[in-house]
Amino acid sequence: MKIGFIGLGLMGGPMAHNLLKAGFELKVFDLVPALLKPLVQEGAMAVDNAQLVVENVDCLITMLPASEHVLSLYLKDEGLIEKIDPKTLVIDCSTIAPDAAKNVAEAAVKRSITMLDAPVSGGTKGAKEGTLTFIVGGSTSGFEAAQPIFSAMGKNILHAGDHGAGQMAKICNNMLLAIHMAGTAEAIQLGVNNGLDPKVLSDILVQSSGRNWSLELYNPYPGVMDMSPASNHYQGGFKVNLMVKDLGLSQQAALLSHSSTPLGALARNLFNLHATQGNGQLDFSSIQCFYQADKDLV
Ligand code: NAD
């Protein structure tokens, strides 16, 4: 089976690597050509533009930053939707607005193309280890057809509902993630400011009722977990700017559905302020620095 893959950044790169490892043939394109080199060394074919990616492939995967990139790639003049063979299964793994996902899917359905929104959870670690969770929106037949492809990159493959439902579930998840990451950073800093060792405190919290994913797998305090972005000057991982985007999507959804999300609104403001202080390209666990009087941590 031949797969075209567009967007080989922090997530797309390792996902494509796992597809190659599983034996899929791969054609790749990114606006940053340097990102394609390691994949070419592993056997992928690099092409010069997105139009070339969609020629003669059975499946197309996109992993782009935000709604505007996805809308522009698929729908603007020379948009890919008009070029894709209807037999191609199209999977967008980017995290984007549910309405944007629905718009692209609508255009795909008009051309009899099967399209899925399939944002992921599990971070760059999950992408590298092939243990991502795929949160899928689209038809049941499309969901079933994509199983071998998802299985090569992930562990949990979940069907949220029709087009856009995958994005909606993902946005709820990331709002909760931002809230427990900020809460975790706040609690650790309180302990440290009162003389506790961050590692000892984290060990206690993770075995107590404050336990959560950030504490267990992504501790925001430097030196507590060797492999976390916090122990690598907050490099790699999930950028603050992308978290701000996702929190903005959660607030748009809240407005449209008249939902009360006071903690989500607070989290958006907190991460947005952190981004505007020059931290947008750091991993989102760098919110830890926000709580520190001494900003020399990074
Ligand atoms: P990234 O910025 O590292 O990668 C995005 C890539 O898309 C870049 O390499 C960029 O050059 C490329 N790109 C943009 N427009 C393009 C176009 N028109 N044609 C070809 N390439 C194009 O971002 P990432 O961290 O890999 O995140 C990608 C998506 O996954 C985002 O929607 C993000 O919210 C989501 N996500 C990220 C993580 C994480 O931990 N990083 C976790 C879950 C979900």
mmCIF file of C-alpha atoms and ligand atoms in Angstrom:
data_model
loop_
_atom_site.group_PDB
_atom_site.id
_atom_site.type_symbol
_atom_site.label_atom_id
_atom_site.label_comp_id
_atom_site.label_asym_id
_atom_site.label_seq_id
_atom_site.Cartn_x
_atom_site.Cartn_y
_atom_site.Cartn_z
ATOM 1 C CA MET A 1 0.000 0.000 0.000
ATOM 2 C CA LYS A 2 1.346 3.423 -0.978
ATOM 3 C CA ILE A 3 0.834 6.372 1.385
ATOM 4 C CA GLY A 4 1.404 10.094 0.735
ATOM 5 C CA PHE A 5 2.341 12.097 3.847
ATOM 6 C CA ILE A 6 2.336 15.911 4.062
ATOM 7 C CA GLY A 7 3.676 17.714 7.193
ATOM 8 C CA LEU A 8 6.718 15.957 8.647
ATOM 9 C CA GLY A 9 7.273 18.067 11.767
ATOM 10 C CA LEU A 10 7.656 16.979 15.381
ATOM 11 C CA MET A 11 4.685 14.589 15.094
ATOM 12 C CA GLY A 12 4.504 13.789 11.363
ATOM 13 C CA GLY A 13 8.221 12.835 11.174
ATOM 14 C CA PRO A 14 8.108 9.963 13.682
ATOM 15 C CA MET A 15 4.637 8.871 12.488
ATOM 16 C CA ALA A 16 5.994 8.530 8.937
ATOM 17 C CA HIS A 17 8.996 6.629 10.288
ATOM 18 C CA ASN A 18 6.652 4.073 11.905
ATOM 19 C CA LEU A 19 4.720 3.649 8.641
ATOM 20 C CA LEU A 20 7.980 2.852 6.842
ATOM 21 C CA LYS A 21 8.928 0.432 9.617
ATOM 22 C CA ALA A 22 5.578 -1.336 9.146
ATOM 23 C CA GLY A 23 6.350 -1.846 5.437
ATOM 24 C CA PHE A 24 4.224 0.877 3.798
ATOM 25 C CA GLU A 25 5.615 2.660 0.732
ATOM 26 C CA LEU A 26 5.833 6.383 1.464
ATOM 27 C CA LYS A 27 5.853 9.607 -0.567
ATOM 28 C CA VAL A 28 6.586 12.702 1.558
ATOM 29 C CA PHE A 29 6.454 16.499 1.329
ATOM 30 C CA ASP A 30 7.057 19.336 3.812
ATOM 31 C CA LEU A 31 7.694 23.048 3.291
ATOM 32 C CA VAL A 32 10.977 22.466 5.180
ATOM 33 C CA PRO A 33 12.955 20.074 2.896
ATOM 34 C CA ALA A 34 15.526 19.264 5.623
ATOM 35 C CA LEU A 35 12.818 17.375 7.524
ATOM 36 C CA LEU A 36 12.520 14.889 4.648
ATOM 37 C CA LYS A 37 16.172 13.762 4.641
ATOM 38 C CA PRO A 38 16.014 11.165 7.467
ATOM 39 C CA LEU A 39 12.881 9.637 5.906
ATOM 40 C CA VAL A 40 14.493 9.431 2.462
ATOM 41 C CA GLN A 41 17.434 7.607 4.072
ATOM 42 C CA GLU A 42 14.903 5.085 5.385
ATOM 43 C CA GLY A 43 13.385 4.538 1.928
ATOM 44 C CA ALA A 44 10.696 7.233 1.514
ATOM 45 C CA MET A 45 10.382 9.142 -1.763
ATOM 46 C CA ALA A 46 10.538 12.942 -1.314
ATOM 47 C CA VAL A 47 8.663 15.139 -3.801
ATOM 48 C CA ASP A 48 8.736 18.892 -4.453
ATOM 49 C CA ASN A 49 5.118 19.833 -3.848
ATOM 50 C CA ALA A 50 1.841 18.644 -2.366
ATOM 51 C CA GLN A 51 0.238 18.026 -5.785
ATOM 52 C CA LEU A 52 2.866 15.374 -6.528
ATOM 53 C CA VAL A 53 2.212 13.596 -3.217
ATOM 54 C CA VAL A 54 -1.378 12.731 -4.105
ATOM 55 C CA GLU A 55 -0.546 11.085 -7.465
ATOM 56 C CA ASN A 56 -0.873 7.277 -7.392
ATOM 57 C CA VAL A 57 -1.284 6.783 -3.656
ATOM 58 C CA ASP A 58 -3.871 4.639 -1.858
ATOM 59 C CA CYS A 59 -3.956 6.891 1.178
ATOM 60 C CA LEU A 60 -3.054 10.511 1.966
ATOM 61 C CA ILE A 61 -2.158 11.641 5.505
ATOM 62 C CA THR A 62 -1.728 15.290 6.530
ATOM 63 C CA MET A 63 -0.209 16.474 9.839
ATOM 64 C CA LEU A 64 -0.228 20.293 9.725
ATOM 65 C CA PRO A 65 -0.222 22.969 12.445
ATOM 66 C CA ALA A 66 -3.715 24.534 12.313
ATOM 67 C CA SER A 67 -7.071 25.027 10.502
ATOM 68 C CA GLU A 68 -5.741 27.649 8.084
ATOM 69 C CA HIS A 69 -3.001 25.300 6.804
ATOM 70 C CA VAL A 70 -5.467 22.441 6.283
ATOM 71 C CA LEU A 71 -8.152 24.618 4.636
ATOM 72 C CA SER A 72 -5.613 26.236 2.344
ATOM 73 C CA LEU A 73 -3.964 22.935 1.321
ATOM 74 C CA TYR A 74 -7.211 21.099 0.564
ATOM 75 C CA LEU A 75 -9.647 23.822 -0.548
ATOM 76 C CA LYS A 76 -7.918 26.984 -1.882
ATOM 77 C CA ASP A 77 -7.235 27.479 -5.628
ATOM 78 C CA GLU A 78 -5.320 24.470 -6.829
ATOM 79 C CA GLY A 79 -6.630 22.763 -3.660
ATOM 80 C CA LEU A 80 -5.791 19.087 -3.273
ATOM 81 C CA ILE A 81 -9.424 17.971 -3.034
ATOM 82 C CA GLU A 82 -9.824 18.546 -6.781
ATOM 83 C CA LYS A 83 -6.683 16.490 -7.551
ATOM 84 C CA ILE A 84 -7.190 13.467 -5.306
ATOM 85 C CA ASP A 85 -8.352 10.217 -6.919
ATOM 86 C CA PRO A 86 -11.695 9.262 -5.297
ATOM 87 C CA LYS A 87 -10.259 5.835 -4.444
ATOM 88 C CA THR A 88 -7.707 7.476 -2.111
ATOM 89 C CA LEU A 89 -8.463 7.310 1.601
ATOM 90 C CA VAL A 90 -7.739 10.759 3.096
ATOM 91 C CA ILE A 91 -6.814 11.160 6.766
ATOM 92 C CA ASP A 92 -6.122 14.538 8.375
ATOM 93 C CA CYS A 93 -4.327 14.047 11.714
ATOM 94 C CA SER A 94 -3.828 17.783 12.454
ATOM 95 C CA THR A 95 -5.729 19.298 15.395
ATOM 96 C CA ILE A 96 -8.103 21.861 13.828
ATOM 97 C CA ALA A 97 -11.535 23.419 14.361
ATOM 98 C CA PRO A 98 -14.385 20.888 14.026
ATOM 99 C CA ASP A 99 -16.081 23.209 11.507
ATOM 100 C CA ALA A 100 -12.948 23.332 9.360
ATOM 101 C CA ALA A 101 -12.780 19.506 9.412
ATOM 102 C CA LYS A 102 -16.447 19.343 8.398
ATOM 103 C CA ASN A 103 -15.883 21.812 5.525
ATOM 104 C CA VAL A 104 -13.017 19.785 4.081
ATOM 105 C CA ALA A 105 -14.937 16.519 4.535
ATOM 106 C CA GLU A 106 -17.979 18.003 2.784
ATOM 107 C CA ALA A 107 -15.848 18.917 -0.239
ATOM 108 C CA ALA A 108 -14.315 15.415 -0.156
ATOM 109 C CA VAL A 109 -17.713 13.693 -0.001
ATOM 110 C CA LYS A 110 -18.867 15.749 -3.027
ATOM 111 C CA ARG A 111 -16.077 14.057 -4.999
ATOM 112 C CA SER A 112 -16.860 10.615 -3.444
ATOM 113 C CA ILE A 113 -13.599 10.672 -1.481
ATOM 114 C CA THR A 114 -13.573 8.968 1.953
ATOM 115 C CA MET A 115 -12.142 11.413 4.470
ATOM 116 C CA LEU A 116 -11.467 11.071 8.195
ATOM 117 C CA ASP A 117 -10.477 13.647 10.803
ATOM 118 C CA ALA A 118 -8.083 11.768 13.080
ATOM 119 C CA PRO A 119 -6.273 14.033 15.547
ATOM 120 C CA VAL A 120 -3.922 12.273 17.924
ATOM 121 C CA SER A 121 -3.048 12.240 21.591
ATOM 122 C CA GLY A 122 0.149 10.965 23.183
ATOM 123 C CA GLY A 123 2.671 13.667 22.254
ATOM 124 C CA THR A 124 6.008 13.269 20.505
ATOM 125 C CA LYS A 125 6.851 10.315 22.769
ATOM 126 C CA GLY A 126 3.723 8.479 21.595
ATOM 127 C CA ALA A 127 4.527 9.398 17.977
ATOM 128 C CA LYS A 128 8.069 7.969 18.286
ATOM 129 C CA GLU A 129 7.018 4.822 20.131
ATOM 130 C CA GLY A 130 3.993 4.168 17.890
ATOM 131 C CA THR A 131 1.617 4.340 20.847
ATOM 132 C CA LEU A 132 -0.561 7.293 19.797
ATOM 133 C CA THR A 133 -4.285 7.458 20.465
ATOM 134 C CA PHE A 134 -6.238 8.274 17.269
ATOM 135 C CA ILE A 135 -9.543 10.089 17.864
ATOM 136 C CA VAL A 136 -11.461 9.602 14.648
ATOM 137 C CA GLY A 137 -14.405 11.352 13.003
ATOM 138 C CA GLY A 138 -16.020 10.057 9.804
ATOM 139 C CA SER A 139 -17.880 7.055 8.407
ATOM 140 C CA THR A 140 -17.657 3.612 10.002
ATOM 141 C CA SER A 141 -16.464 2.126 6.705
ATOM 142 C CA GLY A 142 -13.671 4.725 6.471
ATOM 143 C CA PHE A 143 -12.745 4.069 10.108
ATOM 144 C CA GLU A 144 -12.490 0.343 9.398
ATOM 145 C CA ALA A 145 -10.520 0.797 6.173
ATOM 146 C CA ALA A 146 -7.938 2.906 8.017
ATOM 147 C CA GLN A 147 -7.277 0.378 10.811
ATOM 148 C CA PRO A 148 -4.011 -1.087 9.421
ATOM 149 C CA ILE A 149 -2.649 2.423 8.900
ATOM 150 C CA PHE A 150 -3.592 3.657 12.390
ATOM 151 C CA SER A 151 -2.265 0.435 13.966
ATOM 152 C CA ALA A 152 1.199 1.097 12.505
ATOM 153 C CA MET A 153 1.355 4.425 14.364
ATOM 154 C CA GLY A 154 -0.850 3.992 17.410
ATOM 155 C CA LYS A 155 -2.216 1.804 20.169
ATOM 156 C CA ASN A 156 -5.743 3.120 20.817
ATOM 157 C CA ILE A 157 -7.984 3.826 17.835
ATOM 158 C CA LEU A 158 -11.273 5.394 18.862
ATOM 159 C CA HIS A 159 -14.292 6.325 16.738
ATOM 160 C CA ALA A 160 -15.824 9.549 18.127
ATOM 161 C CA GLY A 161 -18.640 9.916 15.561
ATOM 162 C CA ASP A 162 -19.210 11.601 12.198
ATOM 163 C CA HIS A 163 -16.991 14.211 10.455
ATOM 164 C CA GLY A 164 -15.620 16.748 12.971
ATOM 165 C CA ALA A 165 -16.351 14.563 16.028
ATOM 166 C CA GLY A 166 -12.705 13.487 16.276
ATOM 167 C CA GLN A 167 -11.671 17.159 16.440
ATOM 168 C CA MET A 168 -14.323 17.994 19.020
ATOM 169 C CA ALA A 169 -13.207 15.165 21.333
ATOM 170 C CA LYS A 170 -9.550 16.130 20.862
ATOM 171 C CA ILE A 171 -10.277 19.770 21.778
ATOM 172 C CA CYS A 172 -12.023 18.651 25.002
ATOM 173 C CA ASN A 173 -8.971 16.504 25.791
ATOM 174 C CA ASN A 174 -6.478 19.305 25.234
ATOM 175 C CA MET A 175 -8.463 21.781 27.339
ATOM 176 C CA LEU A 176 -8.273 19.264 30.187
ATOM 177 C CA LEU A 177 -4.567 18.638 29.483
ATOM 178 C CA ALA A 178 -3.766 22.368 29.731
ATOM 179 C CA ILE A 179 -5.688 22.627 32.997
ATOM 180 C CA HIS A 180 -3.940 19.683 34.673
ATOM 181 C CA MET A 181 -0.519 20.692 33.349
ATOM 182 C CA ALA A 182 -0.927 24.216 34.784
ATOM 183 C CA GLY A 183 -2.306 22.783 38.046
ATOM 184 C CA THR A 184 0.604 20.350 38.284
ATOM 185 C CA ALA A 185 3.184 23.116 37.724
ATOM 186 C CA GLU A 186 1.454 25.327 40.286
ATOM 187 C CA ALA A 187 1.383 22.593 42.955
ATOM 188 C CA ILE A 188 5.023 21.586 42.421
ATOM 189 C CA GLN A 189 6.151 25.232 42.611
ATOM 190 C CA LEU A 190 4.213 25.736 45.833
ATOM 191 C CA GLY A 191 6.011 22.747 47.339
ATOM 192 C CA VAL A 192 9.439 23.857 46.093
ATOM 193 C CA ASN A 193 8.909 27.404 47.397
ATOM 194 C CA ASN A 194 8.222 25.822 50.768
ATOM 195 C CA GLY A 195 11.365 23.725 50.869
ATOM 196 C CA LEU A 196 10.240 20.459 49.232
ATOM 197 C CA ASP A 197 12.341 18.571 46.710
ATOM 198 C CA PRO A 198 10.456 18.572 43.341
ATOM 199 C CA LYS A 199 11.220 14.879 42.707
ATOM 200 C CA VAL A 200 10.157 13.751 46.185
ATOM 201 C CA LEU A 201 7.000 15.860 45.938
ATOM 202 C CA SER A 202 6.207 14.498 42.444
ATOM 203 C CA ASP A 203 6.631 10.916 43.735
ATOM 204 C CA ILE A 204 4.150 11.676 46.517
ATOM 205 C CA LEU A 205 1.606 13.391 44.243
ATOM 206 C CA VAL A 206 1.688 10.633 41.645
ATOM 207 C CA GLN A 207 0.731 8.095 44.352
ATOM 208 C CA SER A 208 -1.950 10.355 45.845
ATOM 209 C CA SER A 209 -5.226 11.834 44.669
ATOM 210 C CA GLY A 210 -3.470 14.583 42.656
ATOM 211 C CA ARG A 211 -2.251 11.947 40.177
ATOM 212 C CA ASN A 212 -2.684 12.867 36.496
ATOM 213 C CA TRP A 213 -1.081 12.334 33.036
ATOM 214 C CA SER A 214 1.233 15.372 33.323
ATOM 215 C CA LEU A 215 2.643 14.095 36.620
ATOM 216 C CA GLU A 216 2.901 10.502 35.462
ATOM 217 C CA LEU A 217 4.460 10.977 32.039
ATOM 218 C CA TYR A 218 5.372 14.628 31.402
ATOM 219 C CA ASN A 219 6.586 16.222 34.636
ATOM 220 C CA PRO A 220 7.024 19.996 34.024
ATOM 221 C CA TYR A 221 9.814 20.491 36.575
ATOM 222 C CA PRO A 222 13.395 20.196 35.200
ATOM 223 C CA GLY A 223 15.343 17.170 36.404
ATOM 224 C CA VAL A 224 12.395 15.176 37.739
ATOM 225 C CA MET A 225 12.050 13.019 34.609
ATOM 226 C CA ASP A 226 15.121 12.451 32.435
ATOM 227 C CA MET A 227 13.216 12.151 29.168
ATOM 228 C CA SER A 228 10.661 14.957 29.587
ATOM 229 C CA PRO A 229 11.005 18.245 27.627
ATOM 230 C CA ALA A 230 11.443 19.980 31.047
ATOM 231 C CA SER A 231 14.791 18.204 31.412
ATOM 232 C CA ASN A 232 15.823 19.356 27.937
ATOM 233 C CA HIS A 233 15.279 23.127 28.304
ATOM 234 C CA TYR A 234 11.670 22.629 27.152
ATOM 235 C CA GLN A 235 12.797 21.759 23.595
ATOM 236 C CA GLY A 236 10.798 19.367 21.362
ATOM 237 C CA GLY A 237 7.397 18.201 22.565
ATOM 238 C CA PHE A 238 4.199 20.212 22.078
ATOM 239 C CA LYS A 239 4.710 23.929 21.440
ATOM 240 C CA VAL A 240 3.044 26.557 23.648
ATOM 241 C CA ASN A 241 1.729 28.191 20.445
ATOM 242 C CA LEU A 242 -0.062 24.968 19.459
ATOM 243 C CA MET A 243 -1.601 24.650 22.919
ATOM 244 C CA VAL A 244 -2.800 28.274 22.699
ATOM 245 C CA LYS A 245 -4.404 27.379 19.345
ATOM 246 C CA ASP A 246 -6.191 24.369 20.851
ATOM 247 C CA LEU A 247 -7.390 26.367 23.864
ATOM 248 C CA GLY A 248 -8.723 29.010 21.439
ATOM 249 C CA LEU A 249 -10.642 26.232 19.634
ATOM 250 C CA SER A 250 -12.120 25.079 22.957
ATOM 251 C CA GLN A 251 -13.285 28.624 23.735
ATOM 252 C CA GLN A 252 -14.827 29.026 20.253
ATOM 253 C CA ALA A 253 -16.703 25.754 20.776
ATOM 254 C CA ALA A 254 -17.813 26.927 24.231
ATOM 255 C CA LEU A 255 -19.188 30.184 22.793
ATOM 256 C CA LEU A 256 -21.035 28.422 19.999
ATOM 257 C CA SER A 257 -22.626 25.879 22.340
ATOM 258 C CA HIS A 258 -23.262 28.286 25.275
ATOM 259 C CA SER A 259 -21.050 26.115 27.495
ATOM 260 C CA SER A 260 -19.401 27.402 30.677
ATOM 261 C CA THR A 261 -15.681 26.668 30.667
ATOM 262 C CA PRO A 262 -14.182 28.975 33.327
ATOM 263 C CA LEU A 263 -11.052 26.842 33.817
ATOM 264 C CA GLY A 264 -10.587 26.501 30.049
ATOM 265 C CA ALA A 265 -10.819 30.296 29.670
ATOM 266 C CA LEU A 266 -8.280 30.788 32.453
ATOM 267 C CA ALA A 267 -5.955 28.217 30.898
ATOM 268 C CA ARG A 268 -6.173 29.952 27.490
ATOM 269 C CA ASN A 269 -5.236 33.285 29.046
ATOM 270 C CA LEU A 270 -2.422 31.737 31.078
ATOM 271 C CA PHE A 271 -0.813 29.949 28.111
ATOM 272 C CA ASN A 272 -1.426 32.952 25.826
ATOM 273 C CA LEU A 273 0.342 35.275 28.264
ATOM 274 C CA HIS A 274 3.179 32.771 28.508
ATOM 275 C CA ALA A 275 3.417 32.695 24.680
ATOM 276 C CA THR A 276 3.472 36.492 24.412
ATOM 277 C CA GLN A 277 6.429 36.549 26.811
ATOM 278 C CA GLY A 278 8.559 34.885 24.127
ATOM 279 C CA ASN A 279 7.882 31.243 25.011
ATOM 280 C CA GLY A 280 5.676 30.230 22.062
ATOM 281 C CA GLN A 281 8.201 27.804 20.560
ATOM 282 C CA LEU A 282 8.940 26.026 23.870
ATOM 283 C CA ASP A 283 7.159 22.880 25.004
ATOM 284 C CA PHE A 284 3.899 23.666 26.821
ATOM 285 C CA SER A 285 5.174 22.223 30.125
ATOM 286 C CA SER A 286 7.354 25.378 30.269
ATOM 287 C CA ILE A 287 4.285 26.911 31.932
ATOM 288 C CA GLN A 288 6.303 25.882 35.019
ATOM 289 C CA CYS A 289 8.475 28.992 34.434
ATOM 290 C CA PHE A 290 5.386 31.185 34.722
ATOM 291 C CA TYR A 291 5.183 30.290 38.416
ATOM 292 C CA GLN A 292 8.808 31.001 39.182
ATOM 293 C CA ALA A 293 10.187 34.233 40.555
ATOM 294 C CA ASP A 294 13.536 33.230 39.054
ATOM 295 C CA LYS A 295 13.075 32.866 35.295
ATOM 296 C CA ASP A 296 16.560 31.342 34.861
ATOM 297 C CA LEU A 297 15.030 27.879 34.808
ATOM 298 C CA VAL A 298 14.987 27.538 31.001
HETATM 299 P P1 NAD B 1 5.204 21.114 13.713
HETATM 300 O O1 NAD B 1 5.122 22.589 13.578
HETATM 301 O O2 NAD B 1 6.412 20.491 14.296
HETATM 302 O O3 NAD B 1 4.947 20.410 12.262
HETATM 303 C C1 NAD B 1 4.059 20.891 11.288
HETATM 304 C C2 NAD B 1 4.735 20.721 9.923
HETATM 305 O O4 NAD B 1 3.830 21.074 8.877
HETATM 306 C C3 NAD B 1 5.963 21.636 9.748
HETATM 307 O O5 NAD B 1 7.102 20.844 9.466
HETATM 308 C C4 NAD B 1 5.584 22.551 8.574
HETATM 309 O O6 NAD B 1 6.686 22.875 7.757
HETATM 310 C C5 NAD B 1 4.582 21.671 7.841
HETATM 311 N N1 NAD B 1 3.672 22.421 6.966
HETATM 312 C C6 NAD B 1 2.872 23.471 7.254
HETATM 313 N N2 NAD B 1 2.146 23.843 6.176
HETATM 314 C C7 NAD B 1 2.487 22.977 5.183
HETATM 315 C C8 NAD B 1 2.075 22.849 3.809
HETATM 316 N N3 NAD B 1 1.177 23.650 3.251
HETATM 317 N N4 NAD B 1 2.653 21.863 3.085
HETATM 318 C C9 NAD B 1 3.565 21.034 3.622
HETATM 319 N N5 NAD B 1 3.996 21.104 4.914
HETATM 320 C C10 NAD B 1 3.458 22.073 5.674
HETATM 321 O O7 NAD B 1 3.893 20.703 14.541
HETATM 322 P P2 NAD B 1 3.616 19.304 15.303
HETATM 323 O O8 NAD B 1 4.025 19.427 16.728
HETATM 324 O O9 NAD B 1 4.106 18.181 14.463
HETATM 325 O O10 NAD B 1 2.001 19.351 15.309
HETATM 326 C C11 NAD B 1 1.236 19.044 14.149
HETATM 327 C C12 NAD B 1 -0.238 18.925 14.567
HETATM 328 O O11 NAD B 1 -0.372 17.894 15.564
HETATM 329 C C13 NAD B 1 -0.801 20.214 15.197
HETATM 330 O O12 NAD B 1 -2.117 20.388 14.779
HETATM 331 C C14 NAD B 1 -0.734 19.920 16.704
HETATM 332 O O13 NAD B 1 -1.714 20.647 17.416
HETATM 333 C C15 NAD B 1 -0.992 18.419 16.738
HETATM 334 N N6 NAD B 1 -0.431 17.694 17.878
HETATM 335 C C16 NAD B 1 0.851 17.924 18.301
HETATM 336 C C17 NAD B 1 1.358 17.198 19.399
HETATM 337 C C18 NAD B 1 2.757 17.409 19.919
HETATM 338 O O14 NAD B 1 3.061 16.906 21.022
HETATM 339 N N7 NAD B 1 3.632 18.090 19.194
HETATM 340 C C19 NAD B 1 0.533 16.248 20.038
HETATM 341 C C20 NAD B 1 -0.750 16.017 19.552
HETATM 342 C C21 NAD B 1 -1.224 16.746 18.465
#
